[in-house]
Short mmCIF file of C-alpha atoms in Angstrom, two decimals:
data_model
loop_
_atom_site.label_atom_id
_atom_site.label_comp_id
_atom_site.label_asym_id
_atom_site.label_seq_id
_atom_site.Cartn_x
_atom_site.Cartn_y
_atom_site.Cartn_z
CA MET Z 1145 -17.05 5.02 -16.60
CA LYS Z 1146 -18.85 1.66 -16.60
CA LEU Z 1147 -18.36 -0.67 -13.76
CA LEU Z 1148 -18.46 -4.53 -14.18
CA LEU Z 1149 -19.08 -6.32 -10.80
CA VAL Z 1150 -18.68 -9.99 -10.66
CA ILE Z 1151 -18.54 -12.30 -7.83
CA PHE Z 1152 -16.27 -15.42 -7.92
CA VAL Z 1153 -14.81 -17.84 -5.26
CA VAL Z 1154 -11.25 -18.25 -4.30
CA HIS Z 1155 -10.53 -20.57 -1.30
CA ALA Z 1156 -14.11 -20.23 -0.26
CA ILE Z 1157 -13.93 -16.39 0.05
CA PHE Z 1158 -16.16 -14.29 -2.36
CA ILE Z 1159 -13.74 -11.78 -4.08
CA PRO Z 1160 -15.50 -8.73 -6.09
CA CYS Z 1161 -13.84 -8.33 -9.49
CA PHE Z 1162 -13.92 -4.69 -10.71
CA SER Z 1163 -13.19 -3.79 -14.27
CA PHE Z 1164 -12.78 -0.13 -15.17
CA ASP Z 1165 -12.16 1.99 -17.95
CA VAL Z 1166 -8.41 2.96 -17.64
CA PRO Z 1167 -8.36 6.66 -16.83
CA GLY Z 1168 -6.00 8.89 -18.67
CA LYS Z 1169 -6.21 7.99 -22.48
CA ASP Z 1170 -2.78 9.54 -22.97
CA LEU Z 1171 -1.15 7.48 -20.67
CA PRO Z 1172 1.55 5.06 -22.21
CA LEU Z 1173 0.12 2.22 -20.04
CA THR Z 1174 -2.10 -0.73 -21.39
CA LEU Z 1175 -3.43 -3.93 -20.28
CA ASP Z 1176 -1.78 -6.06 -23.20
CA TYR Z 1177 1.76 -4.37 -23.06
CA TYR Z 1178 3.57 -7.78 -22.47
CA LYS Z 1179 1.13 -9.74 -24.87
CA SER Z 1180 3.77 -10.69 -27.36
CA THR Z 1181 6.99 -10.15 -25.32
CA CYS Z 1182 6.14 -12.05 -22.05
CA PRO Z 1183 2.62 -13.35 -22.19
CA THR Z 1184 3.04 -15.25 -18.92
CA VAL Z 1185 4.00 -12.42 -16.58
CA PHE Z 1186 0.66 -12.13 -14.86
CA ASP Z 1187 0.55 -15.94 -14.31
CA VAL Z 1188 4.15 -16.09 -13.17
CA ILE Z 1189 3.68 -13.16 -10.56
CA LYS Z 1190 0.30 -14.63 -9.42
CA LYS Z 1191 1.65 -18.16 -8.91
CA GLU Z 1192 4.71 -16.80 -6.86
CA MET Z 1193 2.67 -14.39 -4.82
CA GLU Z 1194 0.49 -17.29 -3.84
CA CYS Z 1195 3.53 -19.19 -2.42
CA ILE Z 1196 4.88 -15.91 -0.89
CA VAL Z 1197 1.57 -15.01 1.03
CA LYS Z 1198 0.92 -18.56 1.95
CA GLU Z 1199 4.38 -18.54 3.70
CA ASP Z 1200 3.48 -15.53 5.78
CA PRO Z 1201 0.14 -13.55 5.28
CA ARG Z 1202 1.84 -10.40 6.42
CA ASN Z 1203 3.78 -10.46 3.22
CA ALA Z 1204 0.63 -9.20 1.48
CA ALA Z 1205 0.75 -6.09 3.53
CA ILE Z 1206 4.43 -5.65 3.01
CA VAL Z 1207 4.04 -5.76 -0.75
CA ILE Z 1208 1.25 -3.13 -0.88
CA ARG Z 1209 2.97 -0.84 1.35
CA LEU Z 1210 6.09 -1.18 -0.75
CA HIS Z 1211 4.08 -0.21 -4.00
CA PHE Z 1212 2.57 2.86 -2.12
CA HIS Z 1213 5.80 4.12 -0.86
CA ASP Z 1214 7.12 3.73 -4.56
CA CYS Z 1215 4.49 5.63 -6.16
CA PHE Z 1216 4.56 8.70 -3.72
CA VAL Z 1217 8.11 9.43 -4.68
CA GLN Z 1218 8.83 10.17 -8.37
CA GLY Z 1219 5.80 8.17 -9.49
CA CYS Z 1220 5.67 4.43 -9.77
CA ASP Z 1221 9.08 3.88 -11.08
CA ALA Z 1222 10.62 1.33 -8.73
CA SER Z 1223 12.99 4.00 -7.22
CA VAL Z 1224 12.20 2.55 -3.77
CA LEU Z 1225 13.90 -0.51 -4.71
CA LEU Z 1226 17.47 0.90 -5.46
CA ASP Z 1227 20.20 0.04 -3.23
CA GLU Z 1228 22.56 2.98 -2.22
CA THR Z 1229 25.83 3.10 -4.10
CA GLU Z 1230 28.87 5.39 -4.11
CA THR Z 1231 27.12 7.50 -6.84
CA LEU Z 1232 23.32 7.16 -5.93
CA GLN Z 1233 21.74 7.76 -2.63
CA GLY Z 1234 18.62 5.59 -2.39
CA GLU Z 1235 15.17 6.00 -0.59
CA LYS Z 1236 15.38 3.08 1.60
CA LYS Z 1237 17.15 5.04 4.70
CA ALA Z 1238 14.71 7.80 4.47
CA SER Z 1239 12.90 8.38 7.73
CA PRO Z 1240 9.44 7.06 6.52
CA ASN Z 1241 11.05 3.88 5.04
CA ILE Z 1242 13.99 2.74 7.22
CA ASN Z 1243 11.81 1.37 9.92
CA SER Z 1244 8.79 0.60 7.82
CA LEU Z 1245 9.65 -0.89 4.42
CA LYS Z 1246 10.42 -4.63 3.87
CA GLY Z 1247 9.89 -7.21 1.16
CA TYR Z 1248 12.74 -6.23 -1.07
CA GLU Z 1249 13.78 -9.88 -1.34
CA ILE Z 1250 10.20 -10.73 -2.36
CA VAL Z 1251 10.72 -8.45 -5.40
CA ASP Z 1252 14.14 -10.06 -5.95
CA ARG Z 1253 12.65 -13.56 -5.88
CA ILE Z 1254 9.97 -12.75 -8.50
CA LYS Z 1255 12.20 -10.78 -10.76
CA ASN Z 1256 14.60 -13.77 -10.81
CA ILE Z 1257 11.94 -15.93 -12.08
CA ILE Z 1258 10.69 -13.58 -14.68
CA GLU Z 1259 14.15 -12.87 -15.99
CA SER Z 1260 14.48 -16.61 -16.53
CA GLU Z 1261 11.42 -16.59 -18.65
CA CYS Z 1262 11.51 -13.04 -20.31
CA PRO Z 1263 14.92 -11.53 -19.86
CA GLU Z 1264 15.11 -7.71 -19.78
CA VAL Z 1265 11.34 -7.21 -20.69
CA VAL Z 1266 9.29 -6.56 -17.66
CA SER Z 1267 10.10 -3.49 -15.41
CA CYS Z 1268 10.28 -3.75 -11.75
CA ALA Z 1269 7.87 -1.19 -11.48
CA ASP Z 1270 5.23 -3.29 -13.26
CA LEU Z 1271 6.35 -6.21 -11.26
CA LEU Z 1272 5.71 -4.37 -8.01
CA THR Z 1273 2.17 -2.93 -9.35
CA ILE Z 1274 1.02 -6.43 -10.38
CA SER Z 1275 2.20 -8.08 -7.03
CA ALA Z 1276 0.41 -5.46 -4.95
CA ARG Z 1277 -2.86 -6.38 -6.93
CA ASP Z 1278 -2.12 -9.97 -6.42
CA ALA Z 1279 -1.30 -9.56 -2.62
CA THR Z 1280 -4.65 -7.91 -2.17
CA ILE Z 1281 -6.64 -10.72 -3.78
CA LEU Z 1282 -4.73 -13.33 -1.89
CA VAL Z 1283 -5.98 -12.04 1.52
CA GLY Z 1284 -9.63 -11.54 0.45
CA GLY Z 1285 -9.56 -8.19 -1.27
CA PRO Z 1286 -10.92 -7.11 -4.76
CA TYR Z 1287 -9.39 -7.85 -8.20
CA TRP Z 1288 -8.75 -4.87 -10.65
CA ASP Z 1289 -7.10 -4.92 -14.13
CA VAL Z 1290 -3.38 -3.60 -13.94
CA PRO Z 1291 -2.30 -1.33 -16.80
CA VAL Z 1292 1.45 -2.05 -17.50
CA GLY Z 1293 4.38 -0.49 -19.46
CA ARG Z 1294 6.14 1.53 -16.88
CA LYS Z 1295 9.86 2.03 -16.87
CA ASP Z 1296 12.35 1.76 -14.11
CA SER Z 1297 13.94 4.98 -13.06
CA LYS Z 1298 17.89 5.46 -13.09
CA THR Z 1299 17.41 7.77 -10.09
CA ALA Z 1300 16.05 7.75 -6.60
CA SER Z 1301 15.13 10.86 -4.24
CA TYR Z 1302 15.93 10.45 -0.56
CA GLU Z 1303 14.59 14.24 -0.16
CA LEU Z 1304 11.09 13.31 -1.64
CA ALA Z 1305 11.00 10.17 0.23
CA THR Z 1306 11.33 12.17 3.41
CA THR Z 1307 8.69 14.78 2.37
CA ASN Z 1308 6.21 13.30 0.29
CA LEU Z 1309 5.33 10.24 2.33
CA PRO Z 1310 2.56 10.64 5.12
CA THR Z 1311 3.83 9.84 8.52
CA PRO Z 1312 1.80 7.82 11.45
CA GLU Z 1313 1.70 10.92 13.64
CA GLU Z 1314 0.72 13.38 10.96
CA GLY Z 1315 -2.29 15.57 11.02
CA LEU Z 1316 -5.25 15.21 8.70
CA VAL Z 1317 -4.85 18.57 6.78
CA SER Z 1318 -1.15 17.61 5.99
CA ILE Z 1319 -1.85 14.14 4.79
CA ILE Z 1320 -4.72 15.22 2.55
CA SER Z 1321 -2.30 17.79 1.07
CA LYS Z 1322 0.25 15.06 0.39
CA PHE Z 1323 -2.46 13.03 -1.61
CA TYR Z 1324 -3.63 16.03 -3.50
CA TYR Z 1325 -0.26 16.65 -4.47
CA GLN Z 1326 -0.10 13.22 -6.17
CA GLY Z 1327 -3.36 13.92 -7.83
CA LEU Z 1328 -5.37 11.81 -5.51
CA SER Z 1329 -8.77 12.93 -3.90
CA VAL Z 1330 -9.87 12.45 -0.34
CA GLU Z 1331 -11.83 9.62 -1.38
CA ASP Z 1332 -8.79 8.17 -2.80
CA MET Z 1333 -6.91 8.60 0.40
CA VAL Z 1334 -9.65 7.22 2.81
CA ALA Z 1335 -9.87 4.16 0.56
CA LEU Z 1336 -6.18 3.48 0.29
CA VAL Z 1337 -5.67 4.03 3.99
CA GLY Z 1338 -8.15 0.95 4.18
CA ALA Z 1339 -5.23 -1.21 3.29
CA HIS Z 1340 -4.18 -0.88 6.90
CA THR Z 1341 -6.89 -3.46 7.52
CA ILE Z 1342 -3.89 -5.93 7.04
CA GLY Z 1343 -0.47 -5.61 8.24
CA LYS Z 1344 1.29 -4.45 11.29
CA ALA Z 1345 2.74 -1.37 12.90
CA GLN Z 1346 5.86 -0.88 15.22
CA CYS Z 1347 5.52 0.57 18.51
CA ARG Z 1348 7.62 3.58 17.67
CA ASN Z 1349 4.80 4.67 15.41
CA PHE Z 1350 1.97 4.37 17.65
CA ARG Z 1351 3.43 5.19 21.08
CA SER Z 1352 2.28 8.77 21.10
CA ARG Z 1353 -1.32 7.48 20.16
CA ILE Z 1354 -1.73 5.07 22.95
CA TYR Z 1355 -0.21 7.38 25.62
CA GLY Z 1356 -1.93 10.31 24.05
CA ASP Z 1357 -5.78 10.63 23.12
CA PHE Z 1358 -6.51 7.07 22.74
CA GLY Z 1359 -8.61 7.12 25.77
CA VAL Z 1360 -10.60 10.16 24.61
CA THR Z 1361 -11.35 8.92 21.24
CA SER Z 1362 -12.39 5.48 22.37
CA ALA Z 1363 -14.21 6.81 25.41
CA LEU Z 1364 -12.46 4.05 27.39
CA ASN Z 1365 -15.44 1.45 27.42
CA PRO Z 1366 -14.43 -1.84 29.11
CA VAL Z 1367 -13.34 -3.48 25.73
CA SER Z 1368 -11.31 -0.39 24.82
CA GLU Z 1369 -9.57 -0.19 28.16
CA THR Z 1370 -8.62 -3.97 27.89
CA TYR Z 1371 -7.35 -3.28 24.33
CA LEU Z 1372 -5.36 -0.25 25.46
CA ALA Z 1373 -3.67 -2.09 28.26
CA SER Z 1374 -2.63 -4.83 26.01
CA LEU Z 1375 -1.07 -2.16 23.63
CA ARG Z 1376 0.68 -0.43 26.62
CA GLU Z 1377 2.11 -3.69 27.80
CA LEU Z 1378 3.58 -4.20 24.47
CA CYS Z 1379 4.73 -0.68 23.77
CA PRO Z 1380 6.36 0.83 26.80
CA GLU Z 1381 5.97 4.69 27.27
CA ILE Z 1382 9.68 5.32 27.43
CA SER Z 1383 11.04 6.03 23.93
CA GLY Z 1384 13.72 3.40 22.80
CA GLU Z 1385 12.00 0.67 24.74
CA GLY Z 1386 10.18 -1.79 22.47
CA ASP Z 1387 10.38 0.37 19.68
CA SER Z 1388 10.29 -2.54 17.16
CA ASN Z 1389 7.67 -4.52 18.76
CA VAL Z 1390 4.70 -5.06 16.32
CA THR Z 1391 0.97 -5.43 16.52
CA ALA Z 1392 -1.97 -5.54 14.01
CA MET Z 1393 -3.54 -2.34 12.82
CA ASP Z 1394 -6.72 -4.29 12.61
CA ASN Z 1395 -7.13 -6.16 15.73
CA VAL Z 1396 -10.33 -7.94 14.72
CA THR Z 1397 -9.37 -9.68 11.44
CA PRO Z 1398 -5.62 -8.64 10.72
CA ASN Z 1399 -5.11 -11.36 7.95
CA LEU Z 1400 -8.11 -10.71 6.11
CA PHE Z 1401 -8.83 -7.70 3.77
CA ASP Z 1402 -12.10 -6.30 4.70
CA ASN Z 1403 -13.65 -3.25 5.91
CA SER Z 1404 -13.03 -3.95 9.64
CA ILE Z 1405 -10.45 -1.18 9.94
CA TYR Z 1406 -13.17 1.39 9.49
CA HIS Z 1407 -15.13 0.00 12.24
CA THR Z 1408 -12.05 0.26 14.42
CA LEU Z 1409 -12.21 4.08 13.58
CA LEU Z 1410 -15.64 4.29 14.26
CA LYS Z 1411 -14.92 3.07 17.84
CA GLY Z 1412 -12.06 5.40 18.15
CA GLU Z 1413 -9.62 2.69 18.45
CA GLY Z 1414 -7.53 3.45 15.45
CA LEU Z 1415 -3.89 2.42 16.40
CA LEU Z 1416 -2.27 5.00 14.14
CA ASN Z 1417 -3.00 8.77 14.81
CA SER Z 1418 -3.00 9.41 11.20
CA ASP Z 1419 -5.81 6.90 10.63
CA GLN Z 1420 -7.80 7.86 13.56
CA GLU Z 1421 -7.67 11.51 12.41
CA MET Z 1422 -9.91 10.76 9.58
CA TYR Z 1423 -12.94 10.10 11.95
CA THR Z 1424 -12.13 12.19 14.85
CA SER Z 1425 -10.44 15.28 13.42
CA MET Z 1426 -12.28 18.68 13.69
CA PHE Z 1427 -11.20 19.04 10.03
CA GLY Z 1428 -12.65 15.59 9.07
CA ILE Z 1429 -16.09 16.43 7.95
CA GLN Z 1430 -15.67 14.84 4.67
CA THR Z 1431 -13.39 11.99 5.72
CA ARG Z 1432 -15.90 11.03 8.69
CA ARG Z 1433 -18.48 10.78 6.17
CA ILE Z 1434 -16.52 8.33 3.91
CA VAL Z 1435 -15.24 6.37 6.80
CA SER Z 1436 -18.95 5.78 7.86
CA LYS Z 1437 -19.89 4.82 4.38
CA TYR Z 1438 -17.01 2.25 3.92
CA ALA Z 1439 -17.80 0.90 7.49
CA GLU Z 1440 -21.43 0.31 6.34
CA ASP Z 1441 -20.85 -0.95 2.85
CA PRO Z 1442 -17.81 -3.17 2.09
CA VAL Z 1443 -18.56 -3.39 -1.62
CA ALA Z 1444 -18.45 0.53 -1.94
CA PHE Z 1445 -14.88 0.21 -0.10
CA PHE Z 1446 -13.69 -2.63 -2.57
CA GLU Z 1447 -14.92 -0.60 -5.45
CA GLN Z 1448 -13.22 2.59 -4.59
CA PHE Z 1449 -10.03 0.85 -3.34
CA SER Z 1450 -9.75 -0.81 -6.77
CA LYS Z 1451 -10.37 2.54 -8.49
CA SER Z 1452 -7.63 4.40 -6.31
CA MET Z 1453 -4.98 1.69 -6.76
CA VAL Z 1454 -5.58 1.95 -10.36
CA LYS Z 1455 -5.34 5.74 -10.14
CA MET Z 1456 -2.12 5.58 -7.75
CA GLY Z 1457 -0.61 3.14 -10.04
CA ASN Z 1458 -0.87 5.56 -12.99
CA ILE Z 1459 1.30 8.24 -11.09
CA LEU Z 1460 4.24 8.10 -13.64
CA ASN Z 1461 7.73 9.54 -13.73
CA SER Z 1462 7.70 11.50 -16.79
CA LYS Z 1463 11.57 11.54 -16.97
CA SER Z 1464 11.73 7.68 -16.79
CA LEU Z 1465 9.02 7.22 -19.60
CA VAL Z 1466 11.70 9.10 -21.69
CA ASP Z 1467 15.02 7.62 -20.75
CA GLY Z 1468 13.97 4.86 -18.15
CA GLU Z 1469 15.02 1.18 -18.43
CA VAL Z 1470 13.90 -2.23 -17.54
CA ARG Z 1471 16.39 -3.16 -14.91
CA LYS Z 1472 18.16 -6.64 -14.75
CA ASN Z 1473 18.35 -6.38 -11.00
CA CYS Z 1474 15.75 -4.22 -9.33
CA ARG Z 1475 18.19 -2.97 -6.64
CA PHE Z 1476 20.62 -1.57 -9.23
CA VAL Z 1477 20.66 0.62 -12.31
CA ASN Z 1478 21.76 -1.26 -15.51
CA THR Z 1479 25.50 -0.77 -16.20
#
């Protein structure tokens, strides 16, 4: 696999641009899938995402997370976007999603524009995959080519959403197994978790961490003590109080896609237990080494993140490839 590394400037931020051979030659995805049917699709999504992230930088993390939660359930088929109906149980109310996922209206907004230009051509699954790439770039992250040609599923799986998605309090071995199940390696896992360098977490998802072993992993130096005190002020120990209060997972550069999250883990100050486990777990010999590498070498992190996002985006729903569709409205199966 050949790697082309180019540096270019966007808004005075240096953005690495990674171009890879697309893995899996038998995959029905290509870079020019919409060349004749909707040649403006990438430009349309990019332009709208620029507006969306400018309105609120947190929207970048919201879109990336939505893409991740989609691909881990039935593959990248936009099943996560389906609303519940009398005949379909969606994934939005599954425990890993109900208090975590947002951004459905962002997808609706982009889809409406695309449908006005190229009706019934671009799938919601492709839209979400491209948007996640553009979201990453717009907050300082790397560029990568996005293979397209996915179809939208006609089904969703509440059960798989409940079991397949990693949770904030989950142990390292269990999380690794969930990534392996998707065909993703430990290196992929550590790189993809790096997306937590942007975005926020709710109190309900880090309460056990800040009232648990945070003091042990951070060794409670004066800076860590101050940080921990602020977290506890935001998030009371009693369950149910302040559950929806949010704070940045990267408290140093929360709106910039960089390698700061790995420095946070080195200091033992990871907000989520699932993140900190990669560095401090007794089972984390391999993950600890990778975390240290990405903390030291941001280019290595960007390169692997790009590769891993392409790899994750290539997790496909074989059933949808056969009988899938291009939804007119991303929330509902076509009638």
